[in-house]
mmCIF file of C-alpha atoms and ligand atoms in Angstrom:
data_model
loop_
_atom_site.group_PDB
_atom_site.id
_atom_site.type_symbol
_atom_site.label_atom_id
_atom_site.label_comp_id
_atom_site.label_asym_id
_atom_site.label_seq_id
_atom_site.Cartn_x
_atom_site.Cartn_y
_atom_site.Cartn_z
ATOM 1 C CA UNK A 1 -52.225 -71.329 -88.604
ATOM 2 C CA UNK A 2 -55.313 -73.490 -89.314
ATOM 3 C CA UNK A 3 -58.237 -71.356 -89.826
ATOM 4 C CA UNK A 4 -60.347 -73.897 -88.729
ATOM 5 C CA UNK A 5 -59.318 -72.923 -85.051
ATOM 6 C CA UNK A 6 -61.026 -70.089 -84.620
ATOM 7 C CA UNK A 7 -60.796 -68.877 -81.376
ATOM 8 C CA UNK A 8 -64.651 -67.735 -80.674
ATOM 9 C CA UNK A 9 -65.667 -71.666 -81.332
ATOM 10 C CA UNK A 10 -63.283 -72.626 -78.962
ATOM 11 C CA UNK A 11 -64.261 -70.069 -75.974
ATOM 12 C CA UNK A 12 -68.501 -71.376 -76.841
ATOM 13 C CA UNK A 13 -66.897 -74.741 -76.486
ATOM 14 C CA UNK A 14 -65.935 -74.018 -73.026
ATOM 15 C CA UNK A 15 -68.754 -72.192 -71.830
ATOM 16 C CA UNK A 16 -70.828 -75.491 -72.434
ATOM 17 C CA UNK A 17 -70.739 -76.319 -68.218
ATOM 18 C CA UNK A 18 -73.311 -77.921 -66.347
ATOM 19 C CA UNK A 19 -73.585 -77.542 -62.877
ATOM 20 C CA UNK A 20 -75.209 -79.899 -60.507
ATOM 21 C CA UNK A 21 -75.085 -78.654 -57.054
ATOM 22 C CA UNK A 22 -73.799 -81.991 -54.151
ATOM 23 C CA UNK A 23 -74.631 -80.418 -50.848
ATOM 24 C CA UNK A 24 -71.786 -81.831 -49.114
ATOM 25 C CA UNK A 25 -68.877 -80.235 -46.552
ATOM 26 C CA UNK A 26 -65.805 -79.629 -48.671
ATOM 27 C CA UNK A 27 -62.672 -82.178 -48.257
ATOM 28 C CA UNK A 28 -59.240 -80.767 -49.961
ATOM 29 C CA UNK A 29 -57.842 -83.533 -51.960
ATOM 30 C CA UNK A 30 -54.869 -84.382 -53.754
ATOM 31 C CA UNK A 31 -56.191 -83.109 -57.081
ATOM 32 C CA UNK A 32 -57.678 -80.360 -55.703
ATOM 33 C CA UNK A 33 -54.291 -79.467 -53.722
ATOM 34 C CA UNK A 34 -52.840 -79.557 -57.376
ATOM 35 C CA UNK A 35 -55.078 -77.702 -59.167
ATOM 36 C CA UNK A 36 -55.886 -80.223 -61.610
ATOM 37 C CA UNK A 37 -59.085 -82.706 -62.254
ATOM 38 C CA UNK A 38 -59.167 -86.247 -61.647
ATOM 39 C CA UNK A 39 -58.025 -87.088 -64.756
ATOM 40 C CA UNK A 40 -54.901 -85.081 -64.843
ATOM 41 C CA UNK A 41 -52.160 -86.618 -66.951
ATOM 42 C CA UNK A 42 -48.620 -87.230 -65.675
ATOM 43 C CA UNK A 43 -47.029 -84.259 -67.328
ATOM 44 C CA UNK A 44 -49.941 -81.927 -66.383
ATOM 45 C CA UNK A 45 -49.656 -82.908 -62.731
ATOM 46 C CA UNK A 46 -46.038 -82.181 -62.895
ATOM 47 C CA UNK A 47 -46.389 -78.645 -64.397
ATOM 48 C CA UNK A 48 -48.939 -77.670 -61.601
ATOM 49 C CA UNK A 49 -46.598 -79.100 -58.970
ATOM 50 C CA UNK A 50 -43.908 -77.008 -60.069
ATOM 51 C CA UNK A 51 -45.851 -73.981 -59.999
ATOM 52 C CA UNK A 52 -47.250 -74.411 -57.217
ATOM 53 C CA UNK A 53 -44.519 -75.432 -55.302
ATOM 54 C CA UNK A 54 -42.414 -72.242 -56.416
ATOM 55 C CA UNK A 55 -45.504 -70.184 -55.288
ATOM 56 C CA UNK A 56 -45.555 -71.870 -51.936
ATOM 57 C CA UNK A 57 -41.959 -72.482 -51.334
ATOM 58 C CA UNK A 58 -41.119 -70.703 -47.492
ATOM 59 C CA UNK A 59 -38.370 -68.613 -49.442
ATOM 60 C CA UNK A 60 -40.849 -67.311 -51.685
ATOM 61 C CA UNK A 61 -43.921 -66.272 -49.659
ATOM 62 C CA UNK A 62 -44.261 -63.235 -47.512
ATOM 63 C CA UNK A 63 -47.078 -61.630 -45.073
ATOM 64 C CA UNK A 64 -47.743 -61.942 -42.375
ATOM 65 C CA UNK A 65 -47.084 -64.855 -39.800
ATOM 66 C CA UNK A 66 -50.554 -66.381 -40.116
ATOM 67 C CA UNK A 67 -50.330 -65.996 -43.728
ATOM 68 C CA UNK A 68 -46.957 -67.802 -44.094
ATOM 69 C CA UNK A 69 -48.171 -70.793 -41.631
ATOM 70 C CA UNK A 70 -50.599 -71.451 -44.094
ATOM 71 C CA UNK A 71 -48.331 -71.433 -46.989
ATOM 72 C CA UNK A 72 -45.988 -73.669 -45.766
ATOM 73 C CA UNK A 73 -48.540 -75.972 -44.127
ATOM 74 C CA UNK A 74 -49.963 -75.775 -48.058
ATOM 75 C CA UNK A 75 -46.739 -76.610 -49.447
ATOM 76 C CA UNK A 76 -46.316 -79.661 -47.400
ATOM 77 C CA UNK A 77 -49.984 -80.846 -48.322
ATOM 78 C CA UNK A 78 -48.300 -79.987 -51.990
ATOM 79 C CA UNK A 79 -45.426 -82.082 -51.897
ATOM 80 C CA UNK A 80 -47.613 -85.234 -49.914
ATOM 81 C CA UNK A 81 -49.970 -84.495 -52.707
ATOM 82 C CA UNK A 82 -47.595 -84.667 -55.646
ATOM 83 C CA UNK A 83 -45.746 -87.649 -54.093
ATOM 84 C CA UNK A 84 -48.696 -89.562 -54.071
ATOM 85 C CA UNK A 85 -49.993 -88.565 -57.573
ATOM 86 C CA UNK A 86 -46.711 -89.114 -59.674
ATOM 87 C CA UNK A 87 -46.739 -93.193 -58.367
ATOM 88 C CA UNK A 88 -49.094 -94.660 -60.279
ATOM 89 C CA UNK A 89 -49.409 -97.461 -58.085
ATOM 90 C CA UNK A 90 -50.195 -94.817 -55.042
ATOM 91 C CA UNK A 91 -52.683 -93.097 -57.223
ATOM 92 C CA UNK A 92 -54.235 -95.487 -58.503
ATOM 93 C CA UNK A 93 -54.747 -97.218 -54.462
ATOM 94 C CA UNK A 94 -55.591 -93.391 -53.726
ATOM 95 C CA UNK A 95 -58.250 -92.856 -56.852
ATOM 96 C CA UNK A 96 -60.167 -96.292 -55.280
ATOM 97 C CA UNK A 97 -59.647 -96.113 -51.695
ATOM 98 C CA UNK A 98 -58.688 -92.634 -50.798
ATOM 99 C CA UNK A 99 -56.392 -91.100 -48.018
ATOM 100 C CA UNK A 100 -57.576 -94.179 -45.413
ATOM 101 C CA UNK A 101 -56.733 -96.525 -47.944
ATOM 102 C CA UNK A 102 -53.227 -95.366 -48.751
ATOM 103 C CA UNK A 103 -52.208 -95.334 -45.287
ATOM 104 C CA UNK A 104 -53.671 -99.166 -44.947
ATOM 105 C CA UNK A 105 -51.737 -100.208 -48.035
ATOM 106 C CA UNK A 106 -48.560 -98.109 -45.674
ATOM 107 C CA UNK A 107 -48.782 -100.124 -43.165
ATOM 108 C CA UNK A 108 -48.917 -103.532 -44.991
ATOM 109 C CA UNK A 109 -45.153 -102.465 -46.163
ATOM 110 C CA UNK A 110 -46.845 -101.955 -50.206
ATOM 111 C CA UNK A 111 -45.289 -98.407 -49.791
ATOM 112 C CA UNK A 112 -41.816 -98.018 -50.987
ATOM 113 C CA UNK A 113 -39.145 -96.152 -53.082
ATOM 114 C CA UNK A 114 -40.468 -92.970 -54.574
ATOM 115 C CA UNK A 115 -40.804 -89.895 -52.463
ATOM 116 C CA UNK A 116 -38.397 -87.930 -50.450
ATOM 117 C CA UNK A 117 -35.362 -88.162 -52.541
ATOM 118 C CA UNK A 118 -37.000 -87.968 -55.485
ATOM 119 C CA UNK A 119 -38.816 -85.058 -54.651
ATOM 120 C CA UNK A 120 -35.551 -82.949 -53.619
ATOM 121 C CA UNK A 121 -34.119 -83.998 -56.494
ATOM 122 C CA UNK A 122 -36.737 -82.920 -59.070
ATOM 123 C CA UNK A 123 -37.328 -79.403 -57.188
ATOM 124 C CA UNK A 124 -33.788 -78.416 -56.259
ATOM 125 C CA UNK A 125 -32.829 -80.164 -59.760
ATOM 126 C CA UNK A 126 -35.352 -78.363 -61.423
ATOM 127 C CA UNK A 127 -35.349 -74.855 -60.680
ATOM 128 C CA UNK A 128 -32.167 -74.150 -58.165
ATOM 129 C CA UNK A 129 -28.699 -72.665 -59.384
ATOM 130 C CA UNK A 130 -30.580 -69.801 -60.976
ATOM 131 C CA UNK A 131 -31.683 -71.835 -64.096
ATOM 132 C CA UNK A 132 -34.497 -70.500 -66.133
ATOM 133 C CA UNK A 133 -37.470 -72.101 -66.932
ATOM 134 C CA UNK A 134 -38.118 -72.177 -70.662
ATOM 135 C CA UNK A 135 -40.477 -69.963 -71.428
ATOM 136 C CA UNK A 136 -43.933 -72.115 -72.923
ATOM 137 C CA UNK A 137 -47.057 -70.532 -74.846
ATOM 138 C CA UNK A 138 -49.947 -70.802 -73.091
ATOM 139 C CA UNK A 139 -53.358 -71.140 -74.013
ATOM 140 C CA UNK A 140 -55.578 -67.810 -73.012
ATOM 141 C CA UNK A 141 -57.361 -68.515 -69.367
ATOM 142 C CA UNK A 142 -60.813 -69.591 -69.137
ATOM 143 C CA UNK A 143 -62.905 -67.486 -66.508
ATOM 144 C CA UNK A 144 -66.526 -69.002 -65.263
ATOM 145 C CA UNK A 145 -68.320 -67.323 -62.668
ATOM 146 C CA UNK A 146 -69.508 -69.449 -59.813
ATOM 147 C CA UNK A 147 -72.509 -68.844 -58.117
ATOM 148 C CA UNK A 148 -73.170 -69.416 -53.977
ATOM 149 C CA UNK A 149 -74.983 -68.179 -51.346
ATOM 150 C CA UNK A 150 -73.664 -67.197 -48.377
ATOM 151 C CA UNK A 151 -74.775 -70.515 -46.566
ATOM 152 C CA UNK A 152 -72.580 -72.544 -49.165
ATOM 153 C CA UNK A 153 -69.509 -70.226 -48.190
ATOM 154 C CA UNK A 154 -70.419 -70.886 -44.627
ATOM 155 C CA UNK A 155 -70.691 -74.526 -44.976
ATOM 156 C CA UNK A 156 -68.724 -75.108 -47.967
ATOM 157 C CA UNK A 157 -70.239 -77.245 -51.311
ATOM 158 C CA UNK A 158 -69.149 -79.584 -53.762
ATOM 159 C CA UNK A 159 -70.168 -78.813 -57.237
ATOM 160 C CA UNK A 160 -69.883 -81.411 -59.829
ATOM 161 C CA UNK A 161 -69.226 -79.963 -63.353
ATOM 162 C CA UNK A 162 -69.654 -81.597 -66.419
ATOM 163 C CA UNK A 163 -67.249 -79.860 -68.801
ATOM 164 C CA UNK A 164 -67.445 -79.575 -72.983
ATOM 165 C CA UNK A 165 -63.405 -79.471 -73.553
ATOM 166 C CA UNK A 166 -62.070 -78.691 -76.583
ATOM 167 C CA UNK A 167 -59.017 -81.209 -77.085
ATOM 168 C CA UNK A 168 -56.417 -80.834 -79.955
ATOM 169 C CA UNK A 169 -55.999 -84.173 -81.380
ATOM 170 C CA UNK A 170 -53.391 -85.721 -84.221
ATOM 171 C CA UNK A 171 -55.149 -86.217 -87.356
ATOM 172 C CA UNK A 172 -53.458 -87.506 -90.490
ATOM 173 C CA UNK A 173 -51.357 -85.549 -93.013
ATOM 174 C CA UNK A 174 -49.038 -83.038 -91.859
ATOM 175 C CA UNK A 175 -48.952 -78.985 -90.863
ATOM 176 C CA UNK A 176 -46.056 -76.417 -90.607
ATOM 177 C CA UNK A 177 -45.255 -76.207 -87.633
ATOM 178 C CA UNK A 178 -42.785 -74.371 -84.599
ATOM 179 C CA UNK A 179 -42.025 -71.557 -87.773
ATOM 180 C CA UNK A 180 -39.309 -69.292 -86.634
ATOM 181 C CA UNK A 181 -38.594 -65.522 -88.819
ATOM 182 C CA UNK A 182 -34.737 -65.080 -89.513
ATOM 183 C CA UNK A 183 -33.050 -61.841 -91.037
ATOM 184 C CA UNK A 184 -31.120 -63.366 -94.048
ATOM 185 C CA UNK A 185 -28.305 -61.108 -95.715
ATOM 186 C CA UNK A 186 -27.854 -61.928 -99.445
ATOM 187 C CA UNK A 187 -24.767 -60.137 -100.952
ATOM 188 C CA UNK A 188 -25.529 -58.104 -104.286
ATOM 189 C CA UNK A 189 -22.307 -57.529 -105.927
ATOM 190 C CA UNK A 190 -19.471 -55.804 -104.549
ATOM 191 C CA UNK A 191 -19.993 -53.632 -101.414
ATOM 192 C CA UNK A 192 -24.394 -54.378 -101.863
ATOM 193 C CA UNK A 193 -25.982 -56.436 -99.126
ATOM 194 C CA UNK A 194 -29.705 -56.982 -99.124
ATOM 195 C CA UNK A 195 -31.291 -58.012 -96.049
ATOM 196 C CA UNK A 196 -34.221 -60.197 -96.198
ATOM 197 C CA UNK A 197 -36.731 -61.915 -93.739
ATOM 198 C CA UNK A 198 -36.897 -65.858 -94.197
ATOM 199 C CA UNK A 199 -39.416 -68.055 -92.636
ATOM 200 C CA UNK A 200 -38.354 -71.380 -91.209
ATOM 201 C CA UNK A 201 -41.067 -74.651 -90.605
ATOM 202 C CA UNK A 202 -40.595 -77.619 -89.731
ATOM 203 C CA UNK A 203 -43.755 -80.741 -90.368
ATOM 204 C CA UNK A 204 -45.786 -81.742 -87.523
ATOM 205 C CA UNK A 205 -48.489 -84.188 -87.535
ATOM 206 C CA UNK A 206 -51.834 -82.447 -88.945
ATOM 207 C CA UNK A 207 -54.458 -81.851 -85.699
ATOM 208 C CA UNK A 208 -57.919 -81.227 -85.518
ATOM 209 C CA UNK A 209 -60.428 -80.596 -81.934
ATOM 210 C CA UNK A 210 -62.293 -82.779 -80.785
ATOM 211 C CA UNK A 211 -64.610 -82.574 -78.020
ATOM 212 C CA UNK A 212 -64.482 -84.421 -74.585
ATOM 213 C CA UNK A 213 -67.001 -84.381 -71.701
ATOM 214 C CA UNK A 214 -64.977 -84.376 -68.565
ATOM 215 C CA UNK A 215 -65.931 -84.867 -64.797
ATOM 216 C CA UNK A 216 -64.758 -81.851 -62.512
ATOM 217 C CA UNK A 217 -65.889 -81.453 -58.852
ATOM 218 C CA UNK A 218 -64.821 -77.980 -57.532
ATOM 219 C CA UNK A 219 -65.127 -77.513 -53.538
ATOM 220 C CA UNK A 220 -66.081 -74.016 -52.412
ATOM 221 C CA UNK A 221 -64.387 -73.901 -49.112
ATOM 222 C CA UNK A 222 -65.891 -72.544 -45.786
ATOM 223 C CA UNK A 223 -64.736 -69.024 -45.676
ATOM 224 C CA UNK A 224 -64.109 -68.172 -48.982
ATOM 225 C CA UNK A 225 -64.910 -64.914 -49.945
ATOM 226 C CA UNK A 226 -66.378 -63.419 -52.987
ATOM 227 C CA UNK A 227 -64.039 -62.769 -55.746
ATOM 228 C CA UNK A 228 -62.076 -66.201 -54.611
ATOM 229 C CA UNK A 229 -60.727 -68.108 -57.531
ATOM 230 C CA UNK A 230 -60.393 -71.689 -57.919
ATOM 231 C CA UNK A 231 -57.870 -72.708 -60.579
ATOM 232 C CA UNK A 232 -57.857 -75.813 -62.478
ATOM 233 C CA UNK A 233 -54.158 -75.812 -64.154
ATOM 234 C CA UNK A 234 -53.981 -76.363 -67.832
ATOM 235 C CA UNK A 235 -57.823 -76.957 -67.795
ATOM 236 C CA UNK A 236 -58.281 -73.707 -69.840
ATOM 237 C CA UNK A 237 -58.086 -72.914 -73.938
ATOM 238 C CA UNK A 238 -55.701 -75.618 -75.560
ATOM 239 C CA UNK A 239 -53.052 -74.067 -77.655
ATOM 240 C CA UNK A 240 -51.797 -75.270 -80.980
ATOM 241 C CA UNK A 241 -47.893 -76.076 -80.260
ATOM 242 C CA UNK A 242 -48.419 -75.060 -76.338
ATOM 243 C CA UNK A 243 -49.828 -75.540 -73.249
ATOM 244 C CA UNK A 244 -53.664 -75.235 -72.466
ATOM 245 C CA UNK A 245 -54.256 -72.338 -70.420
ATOM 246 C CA UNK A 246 -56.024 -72.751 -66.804
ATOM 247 C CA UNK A 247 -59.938 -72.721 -65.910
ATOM 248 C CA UNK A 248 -60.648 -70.382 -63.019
ATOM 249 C CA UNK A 249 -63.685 -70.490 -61.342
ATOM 250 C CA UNK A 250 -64.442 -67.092 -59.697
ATOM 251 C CA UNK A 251 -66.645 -67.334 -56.568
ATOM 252 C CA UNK A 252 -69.867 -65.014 -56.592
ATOM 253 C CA UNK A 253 -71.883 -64.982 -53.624
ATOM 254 C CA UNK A 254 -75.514 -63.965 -54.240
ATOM 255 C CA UNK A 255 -76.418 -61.389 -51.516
ATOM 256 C CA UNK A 256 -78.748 -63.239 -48.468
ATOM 257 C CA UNK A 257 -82.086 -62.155 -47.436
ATOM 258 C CA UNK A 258 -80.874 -62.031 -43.425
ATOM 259 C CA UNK A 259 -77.284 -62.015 -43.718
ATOM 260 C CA UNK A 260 -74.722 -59.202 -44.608
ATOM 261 C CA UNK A 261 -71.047 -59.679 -45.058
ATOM 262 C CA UNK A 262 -68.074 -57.677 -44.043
ATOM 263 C CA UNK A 263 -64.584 -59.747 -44.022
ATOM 264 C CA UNK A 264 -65.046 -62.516 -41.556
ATOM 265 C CA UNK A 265 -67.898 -61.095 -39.764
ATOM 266 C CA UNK A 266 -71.829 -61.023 -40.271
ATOM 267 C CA UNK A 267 -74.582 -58.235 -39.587
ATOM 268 C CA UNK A 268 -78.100 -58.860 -38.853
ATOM 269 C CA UNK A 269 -80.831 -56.944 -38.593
ATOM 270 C CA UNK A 270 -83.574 -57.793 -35.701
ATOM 271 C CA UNK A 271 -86.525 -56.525 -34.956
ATOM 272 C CA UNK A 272 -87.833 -56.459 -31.575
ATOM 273 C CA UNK A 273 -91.339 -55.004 -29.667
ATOM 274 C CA UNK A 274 -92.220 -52.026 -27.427
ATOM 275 C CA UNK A 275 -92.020 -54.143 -24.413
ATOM 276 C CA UNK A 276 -89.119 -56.526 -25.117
ATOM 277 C CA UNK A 277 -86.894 -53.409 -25.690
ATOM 278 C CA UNK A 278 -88.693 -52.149 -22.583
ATOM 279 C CA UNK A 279 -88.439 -54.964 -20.247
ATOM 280 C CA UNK A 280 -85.749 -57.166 -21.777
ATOM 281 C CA UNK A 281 -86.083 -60.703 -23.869
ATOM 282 C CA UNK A 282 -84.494 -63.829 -24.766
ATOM 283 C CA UNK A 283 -85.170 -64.775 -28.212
ATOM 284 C CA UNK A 284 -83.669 -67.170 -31.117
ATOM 285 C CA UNK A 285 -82.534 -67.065 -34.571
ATOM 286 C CA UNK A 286 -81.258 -69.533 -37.036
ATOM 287 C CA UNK A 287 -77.640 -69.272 -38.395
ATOM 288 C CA UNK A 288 -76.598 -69.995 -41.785
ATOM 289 C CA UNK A 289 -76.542 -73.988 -41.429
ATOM 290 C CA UNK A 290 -79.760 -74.221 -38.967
ATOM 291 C CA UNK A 291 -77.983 -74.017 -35.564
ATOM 292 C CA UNK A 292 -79.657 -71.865 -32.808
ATOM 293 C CA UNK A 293 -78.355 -68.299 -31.898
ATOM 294 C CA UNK A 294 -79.303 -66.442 -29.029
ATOM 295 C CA UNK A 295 -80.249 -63.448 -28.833
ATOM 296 C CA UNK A 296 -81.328 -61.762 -24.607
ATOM 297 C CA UNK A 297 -81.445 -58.714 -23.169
ATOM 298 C CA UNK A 298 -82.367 -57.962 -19.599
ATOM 299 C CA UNK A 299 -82.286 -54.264 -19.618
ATOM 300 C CA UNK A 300 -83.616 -51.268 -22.243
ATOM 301 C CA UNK A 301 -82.701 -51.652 -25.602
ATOM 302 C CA UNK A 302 -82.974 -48.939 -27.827
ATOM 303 C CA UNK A 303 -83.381 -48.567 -31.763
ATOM 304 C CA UNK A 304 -80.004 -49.058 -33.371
ATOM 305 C CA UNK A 305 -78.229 -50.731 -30.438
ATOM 306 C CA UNK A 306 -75.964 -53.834 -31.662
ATOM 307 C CA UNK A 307 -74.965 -56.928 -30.169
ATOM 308 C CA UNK A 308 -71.526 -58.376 -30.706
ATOM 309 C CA UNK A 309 -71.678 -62.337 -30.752
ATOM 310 C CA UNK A 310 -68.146 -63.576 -30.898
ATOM 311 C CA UNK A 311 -67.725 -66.459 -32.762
ATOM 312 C CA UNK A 312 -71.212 -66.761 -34.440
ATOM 313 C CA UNK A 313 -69.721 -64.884 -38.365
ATOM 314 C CA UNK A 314 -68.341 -66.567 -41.134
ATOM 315 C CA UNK A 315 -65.109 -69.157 -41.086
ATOM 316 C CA UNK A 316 -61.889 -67.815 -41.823
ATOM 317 C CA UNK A 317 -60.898 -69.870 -44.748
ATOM 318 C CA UNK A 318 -58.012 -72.131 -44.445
ATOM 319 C CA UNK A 319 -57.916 -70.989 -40.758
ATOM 320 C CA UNK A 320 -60.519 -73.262 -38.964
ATOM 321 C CA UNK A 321 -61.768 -73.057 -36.420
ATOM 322 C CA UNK A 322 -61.085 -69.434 -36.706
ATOM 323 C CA UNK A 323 -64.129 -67.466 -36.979
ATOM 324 C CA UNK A 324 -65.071 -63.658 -37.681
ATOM 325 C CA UNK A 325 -68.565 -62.321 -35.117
ATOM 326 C CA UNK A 326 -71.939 -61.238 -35.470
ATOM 327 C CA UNK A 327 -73.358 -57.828 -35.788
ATOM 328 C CA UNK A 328 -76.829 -57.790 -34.175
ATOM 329 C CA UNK A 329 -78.717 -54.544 -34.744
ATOM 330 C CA UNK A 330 -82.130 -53.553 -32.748
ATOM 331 C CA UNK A 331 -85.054 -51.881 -34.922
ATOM 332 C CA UNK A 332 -87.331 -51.558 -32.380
ATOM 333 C CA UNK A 333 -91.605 -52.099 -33.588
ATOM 334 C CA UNK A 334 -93.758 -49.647 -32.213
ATOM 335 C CA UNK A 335 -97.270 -49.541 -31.948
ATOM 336 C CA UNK A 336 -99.232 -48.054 -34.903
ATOM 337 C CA UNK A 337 -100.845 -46.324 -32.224
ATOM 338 C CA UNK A 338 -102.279 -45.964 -28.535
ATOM 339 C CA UNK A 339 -106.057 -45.415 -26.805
ATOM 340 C CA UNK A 340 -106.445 -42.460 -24.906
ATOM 341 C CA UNK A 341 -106.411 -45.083 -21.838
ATOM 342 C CA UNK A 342 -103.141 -46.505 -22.890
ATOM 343 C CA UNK A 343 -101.983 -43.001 -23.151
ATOM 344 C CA UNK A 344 -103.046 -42.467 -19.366
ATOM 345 C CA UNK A 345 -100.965 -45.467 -18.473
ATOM 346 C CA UNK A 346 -97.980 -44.662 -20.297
ATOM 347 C CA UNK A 347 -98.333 -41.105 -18.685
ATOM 348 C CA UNK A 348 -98.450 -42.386 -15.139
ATOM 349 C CA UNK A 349 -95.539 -45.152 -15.540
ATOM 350 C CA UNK A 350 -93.425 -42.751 -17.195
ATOM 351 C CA UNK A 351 -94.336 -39.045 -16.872
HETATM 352 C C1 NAG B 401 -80.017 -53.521 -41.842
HETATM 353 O O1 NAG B 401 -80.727 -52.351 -42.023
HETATM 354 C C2 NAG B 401 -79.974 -51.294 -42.602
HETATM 355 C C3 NAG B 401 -80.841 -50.050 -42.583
HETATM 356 O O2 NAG B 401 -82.106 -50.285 -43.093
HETATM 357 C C4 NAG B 401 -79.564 -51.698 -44.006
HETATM 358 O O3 NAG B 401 -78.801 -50.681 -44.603
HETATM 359 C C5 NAG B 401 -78.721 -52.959 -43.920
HETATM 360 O O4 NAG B 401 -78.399 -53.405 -45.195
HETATM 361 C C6 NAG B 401 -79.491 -54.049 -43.176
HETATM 362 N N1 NAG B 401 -78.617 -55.154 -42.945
HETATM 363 C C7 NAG B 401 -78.993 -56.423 -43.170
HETATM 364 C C8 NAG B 401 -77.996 -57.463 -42.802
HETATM 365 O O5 NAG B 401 -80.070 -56.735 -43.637
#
């Protein structure tokens, strides 16, 4: 192999991302159903549909009922997605005019051939009767961690990434190439064998890397959850005489000055005085996105006491409008201290 590949240059390569942060509500589209960038090629696209359509097929998944409605509501927003994608008259009306625009075109009658049959074909085709998928080299996986607060996971975002790709490229002159080891025996003279490893090559175009910027917008979802990868198939390391390997972005929410999570719900601390925990209270505080919560008592609240607010926590990703509660806990402010005729009040209302 080419020392000129070393694999440290490559990973530096890769970590040259810029983020610029859209604040916008998240949308899942066709690429992003796919796993791939905008400017996926055919082949690539195909790949990812594959895998992800074994990963979501309803034979394959299991959990619970919830969790398999999703899946196979996901694998039919696969298989729309990929039928779109792999016409590249559809894409190209889809790239320009989106989902809206696709269904206009529909209408007009500009739709035709491709899809259904095709579709059965190339996945029962493809991996039924118990046929094996040759086994391809892969390129290692790129992980870059993805910083949010907990308003973007409440809201959801749309990051646009500028990418530094390394790309393998044909160059002139040639290489060795796809070298396979074989165990040769040689005989001696009568009743002598020598065995012998041989190395086979055969000449591929020389290749060198070049560098490409390339456009990717990752959507955080509402409802994701730290930890939550977002994959973008074959985006990863390229690989001499394989496939790249994928690009993962791993969530990481940076913890919130008011807010706490746990799973789907929130907690929140709230601090109240003497005489609203005495004599009761209605006051408000702002969510996560700026809507109004309230918070009222009309009896005694003591220090520690919660409130449960159903509805008001965090979205259950994938499962809107599904949402987890809110936690409110009471700290309660007392006075720093009392005059002796405060005291004598106190004493007579309460003693
Ligand atoms: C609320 O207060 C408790 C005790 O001080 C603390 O452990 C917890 O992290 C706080 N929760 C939030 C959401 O700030």
């Amino acid at each position: 192999m080419d020392s000129k590949f070393a694999p440290k240059w490559i990973a530096l390569l890769f970590l040259g991302l810029l983020l610029l942060h859209v604040d916008r509500a998240a949308a899942k589209d066709y690429y992003e159903l796919l796993q791939v960038p905008k400017g996926a090629s055919e082949a690539q696209l195909k790949r990812a549909y594959r895998k992800l359509a074994l990963q979501y097929h309803p034979d394959k998944v299991t959990g619970t009922e919830d969790e398999k409605k999703v899946a196979s509501q996901r694998f039919a927003d696969i298989n729309h997605a990929y039928e779109v994608l792999s016409d590249p008259e559809k894409r190209k009306i889809y790239d320009q005019y989106g989902e809206e625009g696709l269904k206009q075109a529909q209408q007009q009658g500009g739709g035709h051939g491709h899809g259904g049959n095709d579709l059965f074909n190339f996945f029962f085709g493809g991996f039924g009767g118990g046929q094996q998928e040759e086994e391809v080299r892969k390129g290692h996986t790129i992980y870059v961690d993805l910083y949010v607060t907990l308003r973007d996971l409440y809201v959801g975002k749309e990051l646009q990434v500028v990418r530094d790709k390394a790309v393998i490229k044909e160059t002139s002159g040639t290489r060795k190439c796809n070298c396979k080891t074989k165990i040769m025996t040689r005989q001696l003279g009568p009743g002598m064998f020598q065995q012998f490893q041989t190395q086979e090559c055969g000449t591929c175009p020389a290749i060198k890397l070049e560098r490409e910027q390339e456009p990717i917008t990752v959507h955080v979802e509402p409802g994701m959850v730290n930890g939550h990868q977002i994959t973008f198939f074959e985006e990863g390391e390229p690989l001499v005489d394989g496939e790249p390997g994928d690009l993962v972005f791993v969530v990481k929410q940076a913890p919130d000055a008011r807010f706490e999570r746990r799973g789907h719900d929130l907690m929140h601390n709230y601090t109240i005085s003497l005489v609203d925990a005495l004599t009761g209270f209605t006051h408000t505080i702002d969510h996560l996105d700026g809507h109004k919560v309230t918070l009222s008592a009309t009896g005694v609240t003591k220090p520690g006491d919660y409130h449960h607010i159903k509805g008001e926590g965090m979205p259950v990703h994938n499962q809107e409008p599904k949402r987890g509660d809110m936690w409110v806990q009471y700290t309660v402010a007392f006075p720093a201290k009392l005059t002796e005729e405060q005291k004598a009040t106190v004493r007579k209302l309460f003693g």
